[in-house]
PDB file of C-alpha atoms in Angstrom:
ATOM      1  CA  MET A   8     -18.085  29.151  -7.611  1.00  0.00           C
ATOM      2  CA  ARG A   9     -20.244  32.181  -6.861  1.00  0.00           C
ATOM      3  CA  LEU A  10     -20.713  33.664  -3.396  1.00  0.00           C
ATOM      4  CA  LYS A  11     -23.695  35.699  -2.305  1.00  0.00           C
ATOM      5  CA  VAL A  12     -22.446  38.751  -0.449  1.00  0.00           C
ATOM      6  CA  SER A  13     -24.430  40.796   2.018  1.00  0.00           C
ATOM      7  CA  MET A  14     -23.090  44.155   0.800  1.00  0.00           C
ATOM      8  CA  PRO A  15     -22.344  44.328  -2.932  1.00  0.00           C
ATOM      9  CA  LEU A  16     -19.447  46.568  -3.934  1.00  0.00           C
ATOM     10  CA  GLU A  17     -21.752  48.350  -6.392  1.00  0.00           C
ATOM     11  CA  LYS A  18     -24.077  49.473  -3.564  1.00  0.00           C
ATOM     12  CA  ALA A  19     -21.155  50.343  -1.276  1.00  0.00           C
ATOM     13  CA  SER A  20     -19.676  52.529  -4.012  1.00  0.00           C
ATOM     14  CA  ILE A  21     -22.978  54.346  -4.524  1.00  0.00           C
ATOM     15  CA  ILE A  22     -23.224  54.993  -0.779  1.00  0.00           C
ATOM     16  CA  ILE A  23     -19.687  56.348  -0.554  1.00  0.00           C
ATOM     17  CA  ASP A  24     -19.909  58.573  -3.620  1.00  0.00           C
ATOM     18  CA  GLU A  25     -23.296  59.951  -2.595  1.00  0.00           C
ATOM     19  CA  ALA A  26     -22.130  60.616   0.980  1.00  0.00           C
ATOM     20  CA  LEU A  27     -19.162  62.581  -0.340  1.00  0.00           C
ATOM     21  CA  ARG A  28     -21.387  64.483  -2.766  1.00  0.00           C
ATOM     22  CA  LEU A  29     -23.773  65.384   0.052  1.00  0.00           C
ATOM     23  CA  GLY A  30     -20.839  66.523   2.171  1.00  0.00           C
ATOM     24  CA  ARG A  31     -19.646  68.863  -0.559  1.00  0.00           C
ATOM     25  CA  GLU A  32     -23.190  70.118  -1.162  1.00  0.00           C
ATOM     26  CA  ALA A  33     -23.552  70.944   2.558  1.00  0.00           C
ATOM     27  CA  GLU A  34     -20.020  72.437   2.657  1.00  0.00           C
ATOM     28  CA  LEU A  35     -18.879  70.014   5.346  1.00  0.00           C
ATOM     29  CA  LEU A  36     -15.300  69.440   6.391  1.00  0.00           C
ATOM     30  CA  PRO A  37     -13.468  66.652   4.483  1.00  0.00           C
ATOM     31  CA  LEU A  38     -15.084  63.272   5.100  1.00  0.00           C
ATOM     32  CA  THR A  39     -13.906  59.693   5.377  1.00  0.00           C
ATOM     33  CA  VAL A  40     -16.534  57.062   4.543  1.00  0.00           C
ATOM     34  CA  VAL A  41     -16.296  53.339   5.321  1.00  0.00           C
ATOM     35  CA  VAL A  42     -18.786  50.628   4.293  1.00  0.00           C
ATOM     36  CA  LEU A  43     -18.727  47.242   6.039  1.00  0.00           C
ATOM     37  CA  ASP A  44     -20.631  44.075   5.182  1.00  0.00           C
ATOM     38  CA  ALA A  45     -22.800  42.278   7.750  1.00  0.00           C
ATOM     39  CA  GLY A  46     -19.769  40.387   9.058  1.00  0.00           C
ATOM     40  CA  GLY A  47     -17.785  43.568   9.693  1.00  0.00           C
ATOM     41  CA  LYS A  48     -15.464  43.184   6.677  1.00  0.00           C
ATOM     42  CA  MET A  49     -14.623  46.433   4.897  1.00  0.00           C
ATOM     43  CA  VAL A  50     -16.132  46.519   1.407  1.00  0.00           C
ATOM     44  CA  ALA A  51     -15.101  50.042   0.413  1.00  0.00           C
ATOM     45  CA  MET A  52     -13.601  53.242   1.797  1.00  0.00           C
ATOM     46  CA  LYS A  53     -12.747  56.716   0.568  1.00  0.00           C
ATOM     47  CA  CYS A  54     -11.058  59.651   2.289  1.00  0.00           C
ATOM     48  CA  GLU A  55     -11.429  63.143   0.901  1.00  0.00           C
ATOM     49  CA  ASP A  56      -8.325  65.262   0.475  1.00  0.00           C
ATOM     50  CA  GLY A  57      -7.611  66.971   3.780  1.00  0.00           C
ATOM     51  CA  SER A  58      -9.296  64.318   5.925  1.00  0.00           C
ATOM     52  CA  GLY A  59      -7.231  63.661   9.069  1.00  0.00           C
ATOM     53  CA  ILE A  60      -5.386  60.383   9.509  1.00  0.00           C
ATOM     54  CA  LEU A  61      -7.552  59.282  12.468  1.00  0.00           C
ATOM     55  CA  ARG A  62     -10.771  59.745  10.491  1.00  0.00           C
ATOM     56  CA  PHE A  63     -10.580  56.218   9.035  1.00  0.00           C
ATOM     57  CA  ASP A  64     -10.362  54.673  12.512  1.00  0.00           C
ATOM     58  CA  VAL A  65     -13.272  56.795  13.754  1.00  0.00           C
ATOM     59  CA  ALA A  66     -15.462  56.044  10.707  1.00  0.00           C
ATOM     60  CA  PHE A  67     -14.641  52.313  10.928  1.00  0.00           C
ATOM     61  CA  GLY A  68     -15.383  52.328  14.681  1.00  0.00           C
ATOM     62  CA  LYS A  69     -18.755  53.984  14.176  1.00  0.00           C
ATOM     63  CA  ALA A  70     -19.812  51.390  11.567  1.00  0.00           C
ATOM     64  CA  TRP A  71     -18.252  48.444  13.416  1.00  0.00           C
ATOM     65  CA  GLY A  72     -19.880  49.430  16.712  1.00  0.00           C
ATOM     66  CA  ALA A  73     -23.284  49.757  15.047  1.00  0.00           C
ATOM     67  CA  LEU A  74     -22.940  46.244  13.621  1.00  0.00           C
ATOM     68  CA  GLY A  75     -21.589  44.871  16.891  1.00  0.00           C
ATOM     69  CA  MET A  76     -24.468  46.214  18.945  1.00  0.00           C
ATOM     70  CA  GLY A  77     -27.153  45.867  16.253  1.00  0.00           C
ATOM     71  CA  ILE A  78     -28.188  49.513  16.595  1.00  0.00           C
ATOM     72  CA  SER A  79     -26.981  52.815  15.175  1.00  0.00           C
ATOM     73  CA  SER A  80     -24.093  54.577  16.855  1.00  0.00           C
ATOM     74  CA  ARG A  81     -26.507  57.441  17.702  1.00  0.00           C
ATOM     75  CA  LEU A  82     -28.661  55.006  19.664  1.00  0.00           C
ATOM     76  CA  ILE A  83     -25.544  53.546  21.296  1.00  0.00           C
ATOM     77  CA  ARG A  84     -24.604  57.061  22.459  1.00  0.00           C
ATOM     78  CA  ASP A  85     -28.117  57.742  23.728  1.00  0.00           C
ATOM     79  CA  ARG A  86     -28.390  54.446  25.609  1.00  0.00           C
ATOM     80  CA  LEU A  87     -24.899  54.591  27.104  1.00  0.00           C
ATOM     81  CA  SER A  88     -24.719  58.258  28.115  1.00  0.00           C
ATOM     82  CA  ALA A  89     -26.001  57.450  31.596  1.00  0.00           C
ATOM     83  CA  ARG A  90     -24.110  54.134  31.793  1.00  0.00           C
ATOM     84  CA  PRO A  91     -20.385  54.954  31.784  1.00  0.00           C
ATOM     85  CA  SER A  92     -19.397  51.606  33.322  1.00  0.00           C
ATOM     86  CA  PHE A  93     -21.095  49.668  30.531  1.00  0.00           C
ATOM     87  CA  GLN A  94     -19.614  52.018  27.935  1.00  0.00           C
ATOM     88  CA  ALA A  95     -16.148  51.338  29.367  1.00  0.00           C
ATOM     89  CA  ALA A  96     -16.846  47.592  29.302  1.00  0.00           C
ATOM     90  CA  LEU A  97     -17.830  47.790  25.625  1.00  0.00           C
ATOM     91  CA  ALA A  98     -14.692  49.778  24.849  1.00  0.00           C
ATOM     92  CA  THR A  99     -12.638  47.046  26.503  1.00  0.00           C
ATOM     93  CA  ALA A 100     -14.542  44.188  24.848  1.00  0.00           C
ATOM     94  CA  SER A 101     -14.095  45.810  21.415  1.00  0.00           C
ATOM     95  CA  ASP A 102     -10.380  46.530  21.900  1.00  0.00           C
ATOM     96  CA  GLY A 103     -11.226  50.225  21.698  1.00  0.00           C
ATOM     97  CA  ARG A 104     -12.881  49.962  18.274  1.00  0.00           C
ATOM     98  CA  LEU A 105     -16.366  51.055  19.379  1.00  0.00           C
ATOM     99  CA  ILE A 106     -17.028  54.761  18.680  1.00  0.00           C
ATOM    100  CA  PRO A 107     -20.349  55.624  20.401  1.00  0.00           C
ATOM    101  CA  VAL A 108     -21.327  58.831  18.593  1.00  0.00           C
ATOM    102  CA  PRO A 109     -23.620  59.414  15.577  1.00  0.00           C
ATOM    103  CA  GLY A 110     -22.275  58.569  12.139  1.00  0.00           C
ATOM    104  CA  GLY A 111     -22.482  54.766  12.259  1.00  0.00           C
ATOM    105  CA  VAL A 112     -25.643  53.707  10.435  1.00  0.00           C
ATOM    106  CA  LEU A 113     -26.962  50.211   9.762  1.00  0.00           C
ATOM    107  CA  ILE A 114     -27.819  49.365   6.158  1.00  0.00           C
ATOM    108  CA  ARG A 115     -31.024  47.375   5.607  1.00  0.00           C
ATOM    109  CA  ASP A 116     -32.228  45.506   2.526  1.00  0.00           C
ATOM    110  CA  ALA A 117     -35.805  45.405   1.172  1.00  0.00           C
ATOM    111  CA  ASP A 118     -36.683  42.630   3.658  1.00  0.00           C
ATOM    112  CA  ASP A 119     -35.392  44.756   6.580  1.00  0.00           C
ATOM    113  CA  TYR A 120     -32.329  42.550   7.138  1.00  0.00           C
ATOM    114  CA  THR A 121     -29.125  44.291   8.177  1.00  0.00           C
ATOM    115  CA  ILE A 122     -26.638  43.778   5.335  1.00  0.00           C
ATOM    116  CA  GLY A 123     -23.895  46.112   6.546  1.00  0.00           C
ATOM    117  CA  ALA A 124     -23.112  49.495   8.007  1.00  0.00           C
ATOM    118  CA  VAL A 125     -21.615  52.789   6.945  1.00  0.00           C
ATOM    119  CA  GLY A 126     -19.439  54.958   9.151  1.00  0.00           C
ATOM    120  CA  ILE A 127     -18.527  58.546   8.399  1.00  0.00           C
ATOM    121  CA  SER A 128     -16.137  60.897  10.154  1.00  0.00           C
ATOM    122  CA  GLY A 129     -15.010  64.403   9.313  1.00  0.00           C
ATOM    123  CA  ASP A 130     -17.498  66.997  10.500  1.00  0.00           C
ATOM    124  CA  THR A 131     -19.877  66.948  13.461  1.00  0.00           C
ATOM    125  CA  SER A 132     -21.279  63.523  14.240  1.00  0.00           C
ATOM    126  CA  ASP A 133     -24.818  64.650  13.350  1.00  0.00           C
ATOM    127  CA  LYS A 134     -23.638  65.929   9.962  1.00  0.00           C
ATOM    128  CA  ASP A 135     -21.689  62.722   9.359  1.00  0.00           C
ATOM    129  CA  GLU A 136     -24.835  60.732  10.151  1.00  0.00           C
ATOM    130  CA  TYR A 137     -26.965  62.888   7.820  1.00  0.00           C
ATOM    131  CA  CYS A 138     -24.664  62.036   4.898  1.00  0.00           C
ATOM    132  CA  ALA A 139     -24.700  58.331   5.782  1.00  0.00           C
ATOM    133  CA  ILE A 140     -28.482  58.032   6.011  1.00  0.00           C
ATOM    134  CA  LYS A 141     -29.231  60.000   2.846  1.00  0.00           C
ATOM    135  CA  ALA A 142     -26.536  58.121   0.900  1.00  0.00           C
ATOM    136  CA  ILE A 143     -27.959  54.752   1.963  1.00  0.00           C
ATOM    137  CA  HIS A 144     -31.399  55.846   0.782  1.00  0.00           C
ATOM    138  CA  ALA A 145     -29.927  57.046  -2.541  1.00  0.00           C
ATOM    139  CA  ALA A 146     -28.605  53.492  -3.039  1.00  0.00           C
ATOM    140  CA  GLY A 147     -32.167  52.180  -2.706  1.00  0.00           C
ATOM    141  CA  LEU A 148     -31.619  50.689   0.739  1.00  0.00           C
ATOM    142  CA  GLY A 149     -33.036  51.289   4.206  1.00  0.00           C
ATOM    143  CA  SER A 150     -31.223  52.643   7.239  1.00  0.00           C
ATOM    144  CA  GLU A 151     -31.312  52.543  11.026  1.00  0.00           C
ATOM    145  CA  PRO A 152     -31.918  55.215  12.080  1.00  0.00           C
ATOM    146  CA  ALA A 153     -34.425  55.906   9.319  1.00  0.00           C
ATOM    147  CA  GLU A 154     -33.914  59.679   9.354  1.00  0.00           C
ATOM    148  CA  PRO A 155     -31.169  62.082  10.440  1.00  0.00           C
ATOM    149  CA  ASP A 156     -31.457  64.051  13.653  1.00  0.00           C
ATOM    150  CA  PRO A 157     -33.754  67.009  12.853  1.00  0.00           C
ATOM    151  CA  GLY A 158     -31.144  69.456  14.182  1.00  0.00           C
ATOM    152  CA  TRP A 159     -28.206  68.101  12.135  1.00  0.00           C
ATOM    153  CA  ARG A 160     -27.709  71.400  10.290  1.00  0.00           C
ATOM    154  CA  ASP A 161     -27.287  73.298  13.562  1.00  0.00           C
ATOM    155  CA  SER A 162     -24.562  71.073  14.983  1.00  0.00           C
ATOM    156  CA  SER A 163     -21.172  72.787  14.961  1.00  0.00           C
ATOM    157  CA  LEU A 164     -17.548  72.253  15.809  1.00  0.00           C
ATOM    158  CA  SER A 165     -15.273  74.756  17.478  1.00  0.00           C
ATOM    159  CA  ASP A 166     -13.709  75.444  14.087  1.00  0.00           C
ATOM    160  CA  HIS A 167     -16.001  78.418  13.502  1.00  0.00           C
ATOM    161  CA  TYR A 168     -15.352  82.019  14.341  1.00  0.00           C
ATOM    162  CA  PRO A 169     -18.167  83.915  16.103  1.00  0.00           C
ATOM    163  CA  ASP A 170     -19.242  85.398  12.758  1.00  0.00           C
ATOM    164  CA  GLY A 171     -19.828  81.861  11.397  1.00  0.00           C
ATOM    165  CA  SER A 172     -16.863  81.691   9.026  1.00  0.00           C
ATOM    166  CA  ARG A 173     -14.664  78.592   9.121  1.00  0.00           C
ATOM    167  CA  THR A 174     -11.143  78.486  10.480  1.00  0.00           C
ATOM    168  CA  THR A 175     -10.083  75.931   7.856  1.00  0.00           C
TER     169      THR A 175
END
C-alpha cells in the first residue's frame, strides 16, 4: 500500500537544511527548525548545537499555530495584538501550543494548497521567519507570507552590546 503524503520528507529535509544554511550565512543565533505536514504531524526537525531546550516547543508552536489558524504566525500576531481576550482564548483552546509571533510559515504547493508549515526559533522572530520563507522557496514551494518582513535584518535581541558585538 502506498500513501500520498502532504509534506514529503525530501522537501522537509531541503527546507530544514536550507533554513540552517541561511541562518549561518546571516550569522544568526543557533536555530531550531520544525516542519509539520498539513495535519500537524511533525515530518522533520533539527536543532543546531547551542539551541536552547525551549526552542523546539517555540518552533513547533509557531508552525502548529499557523496551521491551526490557516495564516502565518506573523499575521496571527498582527491580527491579535489589539485583541488580547481572543489571544488568551486561543492559548487556552490550543493548550498553550499557539506561539503568535513571526517564524511560523505555511507551505504551499504549486496549486496553492497548504501542505504543511515550518516553524523556526532561535534568533529574532523576523529573522526566524526570513529563514523559513527563503528555505521554502529553495525547496520549490510557495509560502504564506510570500516574502519576509522588509526590516528583518534590523530586528535585534538584547544580546548585543551597544557597539553591535554579540554577547554569545
